[in-house]
XYZ file of C-alpha atoms in Angstrom:
764
model
C 132.209 61.810 80.686
C 130.486 65.279 80.278
C 127.036 66.093 81.257
C 126.100 67.211 77.563
C 127.010 63.328 75.844
C 125.525 61.627 78.995
C 122.221 63.365 78.062
C 122.504 63.309 74.723
C 123.164 59.256 74.819
C 120.468 59.165 76.954
C 117.826 61.096 74.898
C 118.760 58.652 71.771
C 117.472 55.627 74.402
C 114.395 57.391 75.016
C 113.861 57.798 71.530
C 114.748 54.487 70.524
C 112.446 53.260 72.875
C 115.909 51.708 75.081
C 115.909 54.050 77.693
C 113.724 51.711 79.704
C 116.896 49.788 80.045
C 119.346 53.269 81.116
C 119.852 53.507 84.788
C 120.020 56.933 86.301
C 121.766 56.016 89.437
C 124.962 56.475 88.162
C 125.017 59.964 87.219
C 122.862 61.251 90.176
C 121.910 61.276 94.249
C 119.086 58.661 93.901
C 115.689 60.596 95.509
C 113.973 58.066 97.789
C 110.674 57.419 96.680
C 107.433 58.752 98.696
C 104.253 57.842 98.045
C 102.360 59.228 95.801
C 98.192 59.540 94.398
C 97.384 57.608 91.444
C 95.358 60.356 89.677
C 93.233 59.047 86.642
C 94.276 61.034 83.617
C 93.351 64.445 82.879
C 92.583 64.320 79.299
C 89.881 61.970 80.759
C 88.510 63.481 83.744
C 89.142 66.678 85.963
C 91.578 65.944 88.568
C 91.157 66.985 92.349
C 93.082 70.214 93.163
C 92.486 70.361 96.332
C 94.015 66.572 96.914
C 97.037 68.335 94.721
C 97.702 71.103 96.786
C 98.043 68.823 99.746
C 100.849 66.930 98.366
C 102.574 69.459 96.674
C 102.483 71.646 99.968
C 103.738 68.695 102.096
C 107.235 68.946 99.206
C 108.183 72.409 100.334
C 110.945 73.308 102.747
C 111.923 76.478 101.949
C 115.087 77.739 103.707
C 115.646 80.949 102.565
C 118.108 80.213 100.068
C 118.515 82.194 96.538
C 120.410 82.922 93.770
C 119.754 84.861 91.219
C 116.004 84.361 89.320
C 116.694 86.977 86.741
C 119.337 85.865 85.483
C 118.636 81.954 85.239
C 115.368 83.398 83.474
C 116.897 85.470 80.694
C 119.230 82.442 79.960
C 116.027 80.198 79.670
C 114.648 82.520 77.905
C 117.080 83.175 75.880
C 117.782 79.422 74.687
C 113.937 78.421 74.692
C 113.491 82.420 71.978
C 115.967 80.689 69.641
C 113.669 78.580 66.859
C 112.287 77.608 70.794
C 116.156 75.158 71.024
C 115.596 73.441 67.861
C 119.168 72.322 66.802
C 120.872 74.967 69.066
C 123.813 73.226 70.878
C 125.162 76.611 71.416
C 122.028 77.273 73.917
C 122.619 74.358 75.964
C 126.445 75.309 76.408
C 125.247 78.607 77.279
C 123.231 77.116 80.489
C 126.461 74.784 81.220
C 127.784 78.556 81.830
C 125.906 78.337 84.750
C 128.201 75.563 86.970
C 130.833 78.382 86.677
C 128.617 79.822 89.050
C 128.581 79.337 92.602
C 124.936 78.493 93.661
C 124.978 75.976 96.394
C 123.929 72.205 94.692
C 122.528 74.447 91.822
C 124.124 72.311 88.944
C 123.831 68.959 90.737
C 119.966 70.248 90.339
C 119.871 71.124 87.032
C 121.353 67.556 86.538
C 118.500 65.889 89.000
C 115.890 67.757 87.052
C 117.348 67.263 84.151
C 117.255 63.543 84.295
C 114.024 63.209 86.291
C 112.103 65.319 83.421
C 113.610 63.379 80.360
C 112.431 59.863 81.886
C 108.873 60.975 82.440
C 109.193 60.646 78.034
C 108.998 57.199 78.379
C 105.498 56.897 79.518
C 103.200 59.668 78.611
C 100.812 59.140 81.867
C 98.635 61.104 84.006
C 100.321 58.974 86.309
C 103.781 59.083 85.525
C 103.512 62.888 84.722
C 101.930 63.201 88.450
C 104.246 61.473 90.226
C 107.510 62.851 88.122
C 106.193 66.821 89.242
C 106.392 65.172 92.706
C 109.744 64.020 93.025
C 110.789 66.870 90.733
C 109.310 69.368 93.916
C 110.904 67.375 95.967
C 114.333 67.653 94.366
C 113.343 71.532 95.340
C 111.881 71.720 98.707
C 114.429 74.224 99.761
C 114.011 76.714 97.182
C 110.743 79.627 96.970
C 108.226 78.250 94.830
C 108.666 81.247 91.962
C 112.346 79.602 92.098
C 110.903 76.469 91.637
C 109.091 77.241 88.074
C 112.287 78.900 87.353
C 114.571 75.946 87.867
C 111.851 73.573 86.329
C 111.936 75.628 83.252
C 115.369 75.688 82.928
C 116.350 72.436 83.550
C 113.567 71.731 80.876
C 115.854 73.620 78.183
C 118.398 71.836 78.234
C 116.033 68.692 77.270
C 114.906 70.019 74.725
C 117.596 71.522 72.903
C 118.768 67.725 72.823
C 115.485 66.396 72.010
C 115.098 68.881 69.249
C 118.813 67.767 67.626
C 118.265 64.330 67.876
C 114.691 64.497 66.691
C 116.045 65.591 63.040
C 117.730 62.466 62.859
C 115.066 59.687 64.640
C 111.529 61.264 64.055
C 109.793 61.874 60.348
C 109.784 65.693 59.585
C 106.005 65.947 59.473
C 105.146 64.385 62.920
C 108.445 66.248 64.497
C 106.482 69.369 63.282
C 103.732 68.347 64.513
C 105.160 68.028 68.248
C 106.775 70.754 67.540
C 103.694 72.895 67.192
C 102.061 71.364 70.558
C 105.265 72.087 72.508
C 105.860 75.245 71.908
C 102.127 76.417 71.957
C 102.456 75.447 76.059
C 106.000 75.955 77.092
C 104.998 79.522 75.366
C 102.547 79.769 78.057
C 104.299 78.427 80.787
C 107.168 81.001 79.942
C 104.963 83.855 80.600
C 103.282 82.569 83.184
C 106.977 81.639 85.069
C 107.923 85.868 83.779
C 104.692 87.249 85.375
C 105.005 85.303 88.551
C 108.633 86.343 89.311
C 107.895 89.984 88.532
C 105.234 90.028 90.633
C 106.935 89.107 93.205
C 110.167 91.615 92.420
C 109.090 94.823 94.045
C 111.736 97.829 94.402
C 111.099 100.024 97.133
C 109.522 102.121 97.574
C 106.280 100.781 95.697
C 103.662 100.709 97.659
C 102.528 97.329 95.756
C 102.025 94.460 97.756
C 100.847 90.739 96.236
C 97.403 89.869 97.243
C 96.743 87.305 99.411
C 95.098 84.971 96.658
C 97.950 85.294 94.751
C 100.478 83.976 96.755
C 98.183 80.916 97.829
C 98.059 79.881 94.602
C 101.479 79.737 93.867
C 102.114 76.167 94.945
C 99.275 74.932 92.671
C 101.116 77.006 89.910
C 104.284 75.388 90.708
C 102.399 72.182 89.829
C 101.598 72.847 86.510
C 104.237 74.071 85.480
C 106.298 71.205 86.420
C 103.429 69.091 84.826
C 103.044 71.152 82.323
C 107.108 70.390 81.054
C 107.136 66.986 82.032
C 104.174 66.033 79.779
C 105.920 68.203 76.393
C 109.091 66.267 76.928
C 105.996 63.317 76.017
C 104.372 65.299 73.906
C 107.333 65.791 71.730
C 108.749 62.171 70.694
C 105.320 60.131 72.024
C 102.489 62.799 70.005
C 100.559 62.712 72.997
C 98.171 66.374 73.276
C 99.121 68.609 75.159
C 95.977 70.453 74.865
C 94.262 70.516 78.506
C 97.539 71.609 79.778
C 97.844 74.981 77.544
C 94.644 75.849 78.929
C 95.286 74.657 81.949
C 98.420 77.353 82.254
C 96.658 79.432 80.309
C 93.880 79.848 82.403
C 96.136 80.959 85.615
C 98.389 83.662 83.225
C 95.523 85.570 82.618
C 94.712 85.836 86.159
C 98.203 86.598 86.746
C 98.509 88.651 83.799
C 95.917 90.481 84.774
C 97.704 91.425 88.720
C 101.001 92.103 86.810
C 98.833 94.518 84.622
C 97.949 96.484 88.244
C 101.434 96.335 89.527
C 102.812 97.877 86.718
C 100.360 100.577 86.950
C 101.275 101.100 90.338
C 105.444 101.057 89.581
C 104.635 103.161 87.378
C 102.327 105.133 89.185
C 104.758 106.256 92.038
C 107.752 106.378 89.405
C 105.718 109.123 88.267
C 104.954 110.605 92.066
C 108.959 110.877 92.562
C 109.840 112.288 89.433
C 107.579 115.330 89.771
C 108.328 115.839 93.602
C 111.360 114.439 94.488
C 113.714 113.541 92.341
C 114.176 113.561 88.286
C 117.617 113.723 85.617
C 115.151 116.177 83.465
C 111.694 117.279 81.949
C 112.591 114.705 79.335
C 112.017 111.953 82.108
C 109.497 113.292 83.134
C 107.429 113.489 79.815
C 108.668 109.701 78.962
C 106.686 109.128 82.066
C 103.438 111.332 81.523
C 103.133 110.849 77.822
C 103.627 107.024 75.770
C 106.170 108.514 74.101
C 109.745 107.317 73.214
C 113.523 109.265 72.487
C 113.688 111.019 69.352
C 109.702 110.948 69.530
C 107.980 114.157 68.500
C 105.735 114.995 70.910
C 104.767 118.586 70.506
C 104.578 121.182 67.342
C 107.709 120.496 66.133
C 109.505 119.612 69.217
C 110.929 116.574 70.072
C 111.208 115.604 74.013
C 114.924 116.477 74.228
C 114.166 120.167 73.163
C 111.823 120.721 76.255
C 115.010 119.758 78.894
C 116.572 123.637 78.256
C 113.062 126.099 78.144
C 110.860 126.779 80.473
C 107.350 124.511 80.684
C 104.379 124.658 82.350
C 101.229 122.070 82.436
C 97.769 123.887 81.646
C 95.166 121.112 82.653
C 91.650 121.588 82.177
C 88.648 119.715 82.223
C 87.902 118.157 79.089
C 87.789 120.825 76.987
C 86.593 123.615 79.387
C 88.518 126.343 78.683
C 87.387 129.776 77.387
C 88.301 131.837 75.014
C 88.584 134.514 77.297
C 91.502 132.670 79.176
C 92.823 131.022 75.896
C 93.358 134.865 75.170
C 95.103 135.703 78.232
C 97.388 132.876 78.470
C 98.413 133.030 74.749
C 99.553 136.116 75.476
C 101.369 135.237 78.543
C 102.978 132.173 77.034
C 104.881 134.801 74.300
C 105.640 137.604 76.130
C 106.748 135.378 79.192
C 108.842 132.494 77.294
C 107.573 130.005 78.783
C 105.624 127.148 76.928
C 102.421 125.956 77.865
C 101.469 122.861 77.599
C 97.937 122.248 77.292
C 96.714 119.158 78.780
C 92.894 118.410 78.934
C 91.794 115.468 80.958
C 88.502 113.844 80.768
C 86.035 113.286 83.525
C 85.903 109.298 82.314
C 89.205 107.305 81.191
C 87.748 105.496 78.911
C 85.600 108.153 77.750
C 85.848 108.496 73.709
C 85.519 111.942 71.958
C 82.684 112.182 69.839
C 83.100 114.319 66.621
C 81.451 117.098 68.070
C 84.556 116.870 71.099
C 86.848 116.296 67.444
C 86.118 119.738 66.349
C 85.787 121.854 69.338
C 89.589 120.682 69.991
C 90.532 121.818 66.425
C 88.985 125.235 66.780
C 90.380 125.556 70.531
C 94.011 124.918 68.722
C 93.469 127.418 66.120
C 93.116 129.790 68.741
C 96.555 128.605 70.910
C 98.826 130.364 68.153
C 101.415 130.361 71.477
C 100.607 127.803 73.240
C 101.483 123.535 72.764
C 98.960 120.933 72.725
C 99.336 116.770 72.318
C 97.802 116.173 68.955
C 96.862 112.794 69.422
C 95.572 112.824 72.854
C 93.732 110.291 74.487
C 96.028 108.113 72.530
C 99.930 109.592 74.092
C 98.392 110.822 77.859
C 99.172 107.716 79.894
C 96.876 106.012 82.337
C 99.312 107.337 85.431
C 99.482 110.928 84.798
C 95.782 111.124 84.556
C 95.389 108.927 87.918
C 97.908 111.936 89.066
C 95.991 114.762 88.119
C 93.133 113.557 89.803
C 94.570 112.850 93.193
C 97.517 114.364 93.681
C 96.413 118.033 92.309
C 93.039 117.600 94.210
C 91.742 120.664 95.106
C 93.374 122.662 93.328
C 92.288 120.869 89.979
C 89.202 119.390 90.192
C 86.710 117.870 87.686
C 83.764 120.656 87.078
C 86.406 123.165 88.637
C 88.614 125.853 86.525
C 91.283 125.042 84.816
C 95.172 125.212 86.895
C 98.831 125.750 85.726
C 101.334 123.324 87.021
C 104.881 124.784 87.416
C 107.743 122.305 86.380
C 111.624 123.581 87.556
C 114.439 122.558 85.222
C 114.121 119.230 86.610
C 110.660 118.560 85.978
C 110.016 118.810 89.202
C 106.339 120.579 90.469
C 107.484 124.013 92.050
C 103.959 125.097 92.051
C 100.569 123.304 91.959
C 98.756 125.940 90.401
C 100.295 129.662 89.392
C 97.019 130.439 87.767
C 96.230 132.826 90.374
C 99.716 134.535 90.479
C 100.059 135.614 86.993
C 96.944 136.870 86.524
C 98.095 139.500 89.969
C 101.609 140.156 88.426
C 103.312 140.524 85.474
C 105.783 138.407 84.545
C 108.391 141.452 84.394
C 107.852 142.233 87.876
C 107.380 137.930 88.442
C 111.335 137.439 87.785
C 112.314 140.931 88.642
C 115.525 140.858 90.711
C 115.259 137.133 90.805
C 118.983 136.622 89.889
C 121.345 139.275 89.174
C 124.444 141.370 89.619
C 123.929 144.232 92.171
C 126.538 146.304 91.404
C 130.224 145.851 91.059
C 132.494 148.710 92.832
C 134.931 149.773 89.677
C 138.366 148.900 91.753
C 139.952 150.607 89.139
C 140.597 154.413 90.569
C 141.683 152.930 93.494
C 144.572 150.506 91.875
C 146.057 153.428 90.001
C 145.776 155.716 92.931
C 147.931 152.987 94.843
C 149.683 152.595 92.098
C 150.733 156.052 91.235
C 151.749 156.655 95.417
C 154.172 153.135 95.189
C 155.875 154.749 92.658
C 155.857 158.239 92.999
C 160.088 158.590 93.672
C 160.974 156.478 90.167
C 159.490 158.332 88.057
C 162.542 160.137 87.075
C 164.019 156.886 86.570
C 161.893 155.500 84.958
C 159.840 158.657 83.179
C 156.653 156.477 81.078
C 155.865 155.165 84.541
C 152.264 157.017 84.723
C 151.851 155.532 80.436
C 152.471 152.011 82.134
C 150.092 152.236 85.133
C 147.178 153.541 82.785
C 147.791 150.562 80.619
C 148.238 148.073 83.217
C 144.775 149.683 85.217
C 143.109 149.562 81.537
C 143.835 146.757 81.241
C 142.368 145.369 84.838
C 139.280 147.350 84.287
C 138.839 145.677 80.879
C 139.271 142.467 82.688
C 136.645 143.418 84.977
C 134.572 144.318 82.735
C 134.064 141.435 80.360
C 133.943 139.130 84.056
C 130.953 141.143 84.802
C 129.640 140.279 81.522
C 129.963 136.814 81.622
C 128.603 136.338 84.848
C 124.997 138.204 83.900
C 125.443 136.389 80.779
C 125.379 133.233 82.389
C 122.667 134.928 85.138
C 120.623 135.197 81.983
C 120.321 132.049 80.707
C 119.988 130.555 83.938
C 117.206 132.773 84.701
C 115.652 131.363 81.063
C 116.210 128.221 81.946
C 114.947 128.275 85.238
C 110.927 129.045 86.041
C 110.640 132.017 88.754
C 106.938 130.716 89.620
C 107.202 128.640 92.687
C 105.703 129.034 95.981
C 108.635 130.998 96.899
C 107.953 133.754 94.640
C 104.432 134.279 95.468
C 105.166 133.980 99.052
C 107.371 136.918 98.689
C 105.219 138.598 96.394
C 102.788 139.178 99.195
C 104.875 140.316 101.063
C 105.854 143.494 99.455
C 102.033 144.225 99.402
C 101.857 145.812 102.928
C 98.037 147.019 102.299
C 94.637 146.862 100.579
C 95.770 149.882 97.738
C 94.175 151.138 94.925
C 97.239 150.121 92.828
C 97.217 146.248 94.024
C 93.470 146.723 93.158
C 93.491 148.103 89.645
C 96.718 147.473 88.543
C 99.606 149.251 87.278
C 101.467 149.654 84.203
C 104.722 147.017 84.660
C 103.409 145.921 88.258
C 100.371 144.313 87.223
C 98.893 145.365 83.707
C 99.963 144.550 80.003
C 97.130 146.938 78.642
C 98.470 150.227 77.523
C 94.577 151.099 76.821
C 93.852 150.977 80.295
C 93.453 153.961 80.943
C 92.902 154.472 85.536
C 95.917 152.900 85.332
C 97.706 156.595 84.991
C 95.134 157.964 87.153
C 97.546 157.257 90.289
C 100.564 159.765 90.046
C 98.419 162.722 90.948
C 96.400 163.538 94.711
C 93.367 163.076 93.182
C 90.502 161.523 94.588
C 88.909 159.012 92.978
C 85.614 157.060 93.215
C 85.596 153.671 91.842
C 81.862 152.326 91.601
C 79.484 149.300 90.347
C 76.283 148.369 90.645
C 73.203 146.859 89.053
C 70.668 149.925 89.208
C 71.211 152.851 86.790
C 68.800 154.963 89.220
C 70.938 154.736 91.696
C 74.314 155.473 89.015
C 72.185 158.645 87.470
C 71.450 160.014 91.666
C 75.338 158.681 92.871
C 77.265 160.596 89.909
C 74.402 163.602 89.988
C 75.387 164.243 93.749
C 79.796 163.199 93.390
C 79.761 166.050 90.301
C 77.650 168.643 92.218
C 79.772 167.725 95.916
C 83.002 168.161 93.818
C 82.288 171.358 92.398
C 81.045 172.867 95.468
C 83.603 172.488 97.920
C 86.011 172.508 94.729
C 87.609 168.843 94.400
C 89.155 167.178 91.478
C 87.654 163.955 91.419
C 87.410 161.459 88.874
C 84.297 158.547 88.289
C 84.974 155.432 86.884
C 82.415 152.740 86.867
C 84.198 149.205 87.304
C 81.064 147.119 87.411
C 80.113 143.989 85.267
C 76.984 145.079 83.887
C 76.758 145.600 80.418
C 73.662 147.705 80.296
C 75.029 149.937 82.820
C 78.529 150.487 80.868
C 76.233 151.586 77.731
C 73.875 153.757 79.130
C 77.413 155.693 81.419
C 78.702 155.985 77.571
C 75.497 157.268 76.542
C 74.731 159.619 78.564
C 77.862 160.518 79.620
C 77.954 159.731 82.930
C 81.369 159.337 84.347
C 84.621 157.077 82.738
C 84.037 153.764 82.160
C 87.239 151.890 82.715
C 86.096 148.977 80.953
C 85.527 149.873 77.969
C 85.787 146.107 76.498
C 84.868 143.046 77.662
C 88.079 141.592 77.575
C 88.758 144.221 79.963
C 85.954 143.369 82.222
C 86.845 140.017 82.399
C 90.811 140.677 83.337
C 89.815 143.270 86.204
C 87.365 141.127 88.026
C 88.923 137.427 87.488
C 92.273 139.055 88.481
C 90.377 140.120 92.040
C 89.175 136.668 92.490
C 92.698 135.092 91.951
C 93.982 137.802 94.261
C 91.123 136.737 97.439
C 92.292 132.921 96.384
C 95.963 133.763 95.886
C 95.938 135.517 98.766
C 94.149 133.000 101.229
C 97.016 130.320 100.342
C 99.541 132.651 101.192
C 98.122 133.745 105.093
C 97.691 129.939 105.474
C 101.668 129.738 104.399
C 102.061 131.912 107.341
C 98.972 130.368 109.489
C 97.084 133.236 110.005
C 94.055 132.521 107.616
C 91.321 131.426 109.784
C 87.176 133.046 110.930
C 88.997 135.738 112.814
C 91.577 137.004 109.958
C 91.449 141.103 109.853
C 93.696 141.139 106.814
C 93.130 144.389 105.282
C 93.898 143.137 102.096
C 91.617 140.065 101.992
C 88.612 141.685 103.452
C 88.721 144.577 101.066
C 88.717 142.008 98.173
C 85.895 140.416 100.201
C 83.965 143.301 100.255
C 84.590 143.956 96.511
C 83.877 140.037 95.301
C 81.020 140.058 97.523
C 79.303 143.648 95.766
C 79.492 142.745 92.263
C 79.229 138.895 93.012
C 77.680 136.512 90.234
C 74.427 135.782 92.689
C 73.732 139.324 93.799
C 72.205 142.040 91.583
C 72.965 145.378 94.497
C 72.306 148.566 93.443
C 75.566 150.289 93.710
C 79.013 150.044 95.896
C 81.978 153.167 95.764
C 85.388 152.442 96.572
C 86.755 156.286 97.903
C 90.787 156.897 97.329
C 93.022 159.664 97.375
C 95.531 158.861 94.602
C 96.538 155.361 95.373
C 95.820 155.092 99.140
C 91.761 153.920 99.473
C 90.285 155.830 102.146
C 86.358 153.510 102.023
C 85.032 151.092 100.264
C 81.050 150.572 101.024
C 77.533 149.830 100.145
C 76.225 152.472 97.514
C 73.698 153.955 100.236
C 75.925 154.254 102.225
C 78.128 156.516 100.334
C 75.693 158.855 99.293
C 74.032 159.039 102.832
C 77.743 159.755 103.592
C 77.677 162.516 100.644
C 74.060 163.703 101.654
C 74.815 164.451 105.062
C 78.054 166.275 104.247
C 76.432 169.643 106.408
C 76.362 167.289 109.393
C 80.807 166.822 109.107
C 82.079 169.100 106.959
C 83.347 171.415 109.630
C 85.629 168.109 110.342
C 87.042 169.134 106.861
C 89.538 171.481 107.668
C 90.960 169.931 110.854
C 91.217 166.092 109.194
C 91.433 166.604 105.820
C 88.263 165.666 103.615
C 89.395 161.972 103.439
C 89.768 161.402 107.051
C 86.626 163.107 107.712
C 84.519 161.348 104.743
C 86.015 158.359 106.688
C 84.567 159.054 110.328
C 81.413 159.656 109.342
C 81.249 156.604 107.237
C 81.940 154.343 109.995
C 79.397 156.712 112.203
C 76.855 154.996 109.191
C 75.049 151.607 110.463
C 73.794 149.123 108.105
C 70.789 149.369 110.071
C 70.272 152.718 109.647
C 69.506 152.289 105.783
C 66.323 151.532 104.695
C 66.924 149.317 102.006
C 70.093 146.423 102.272
C 70.757 144.474 99.236
C 71.894 141.012 99.542
C 75.701 140.460 99.582
C 77.205 136.667 98.322
C 80.951 135.714 98.996
C 81.968 132.580 97.029
C 84.516 130.153 98.385
C 85.972 128.045 95.197
C 86.053 124.321 96.140
C 89.365 124.297 94.979
C 90.209 125.593 98.525
C 91.775 123.417 100.763
C 90.626 125.315 103.742
C 86.721 127.084 103.224
C 86.108 128.847 106.605
C 82.471 126.885 108.437
C 81.888 130.467 109.005
C 81.658 133.886 107.443
C 80.905 137.311 108.477
C 79.664 139.938 106.176
C 82.506 142.266 105.128
C 79.583 144.775 105.151
C 77.769 144.556 108.496
C 79.433 142.030 109.810
C 75.880 139.524 110.258
C 76.927 135.629 110.112
C 75.932 134.595 106.418
C 74.021 131.585 105.557
C 76.173 129.160 103.669
C 74.864 127.320 100.681
C 76.823 125.088 98.100
C 76.403 126.110 94.065
C 76.957 124.833 91.265
C 77.567 127.089 88.549
C 76.886 127.009 84.733
C 77.670 129.642 81.911
C 77.152 127.932 78.792
C 80.738 127.864 77.783
C 81.286 131.668 78.450
C 83.807 132.643 81.034
C 81.945 133.353 84.996
C 83.171 136.382 85.306
C 82.432 137.800 81.519
C 79.778 140.926 80.979
C 76.531 140.673 82.688
C 72.994 141.881 80.766
């Protein structure tokens, strides 16, 4: 007799009240009863869970056996989800397919469990439900707690499917609907809890998640209440017994486990994002799905869907909230357009749950209007996933910090991070210089002339027999030449496509570019067209084509500026020296006076140029430190020429200093001297002392030697210098020598706010 027919007959007996006459011994191995607790009804008073726990633990004897838990759980969910199994005989047949799977003893356990659960419906009482639950747990003693829950729920699905079918004939419709509602609520909670428990156990490597001990310790009592609930649901179905307390007990447990499952899913999502960004991903669209709450085909940025980003160059502009200056936007907007790079702006708020105010929304809208060539997320707070915010705060530290400056993270074709912050790199060098010679055909030797020569040599004796041989050779050589040209063109086209899709903005390229800078030259500091500068109106870049002497200077004391420019002009005229003078300081008032009094050229004639010049030098300083650290040459005793020169310039124009003046002397692009204004003036004033050295050493060497003879202590006054290290650096020296006098500098921690303006903008 087929199991389903036996079971159907059995259920009919139960519903008609004759089930007590039915004997299960013909169809299953009898379980030897063990003494169990006699508990009061859970509907009348609270059960002592500590006693229940001891009894449940006594049934457990796990021997390591396993089966495909997910398969059975999915099958069970399918059966219960079809109107919760009502009238769906096909659902029962689906579960019977488990008998075709060779899991040891599994089919017989299903039979045992199904009869045990169904027979409990004869007596809807706490004693019967409790004792049956303990018997069921003994049947499943060899399985893990999680597998016990799955098997109990699976066995119930068979019972429930048959009960639903039979009850249509044996139960009034109104009572049937009432009972179904009670059972539905209870079993829905049981199913959710079982799925939650199973998912918590299943951890795929290399996830770092592990279940807390409190969750593991709760599994025995959870197994008990799941068994108690499914057994109680059978009784509730045809006896109309209330299920509220069982449902509320399961719901309370479910709340605890669901909260832990959310933590597990968040941790696994975070680990998946880390793996994708660091090691392994198939495309940028895959990474974006982990970074943002977006589905396939959904428009994410402007008019672009996810897949549209796979074959283009992408970098992430990450800011602290909406903290990005208009000058920075102006520069980045130009870069994104010229470099054919999609810059995606992602503001990260300090508090993850902080909502934007009306002012925030207005500021966001204002900034977007200025970003004509940048991309952004429209529904920002809903689109950014919590795991990406966590990644930025944990993995991109210290490059990105709350209170710090924007960073640009460069991604390769697969969406992996190849540079944590290219901001400094693109300030220092132009995109054309960065991309130059990254890939390309160096030049193919034209072999056609050689081929033609060899063919003519080999056929020199047959021209009498074949008069047109030379014409035939010419045709062949032309054909070979056309194929070589076409092949070269195809290779160049493919390389160009690779260049457009790939990114040269990586750590290796930045290090390579620094290797091409052997010393601290004025063209590196100032920048030149095509190599460091995008600006045609930046006149100073054209001064390096001659051997003229150049004085760049700065400072905040107009009296020093007047004296310096006057002395240099007199000095140059006296010795017939071609000298160019240019003010490059930040002080807006000084620059205005210089222009009005025509004291010298003012190279930075607008606010954007002032900001760009000093922002670029600061980026150069930080990038050079990263490079030296990468090649193990950065430390307190580091005497790198470029780094020392940058330290001096930045110390002279630091926002916390008001130095009277400073100057750099160069011959063409070769830097000669960089020093404090008072020392430079003293060298000029003492010209009579060192002028005799000019004939043998040259002007530049004689000037430098006398400057080095002077000590800072010989000066009547010496303004303080301040050198600022960004906290975004992974290594900040514990001690620092003054770049001017070599005394040890005092160390302070400074918090700075520019009230929405850029740090390196004009100073009054």
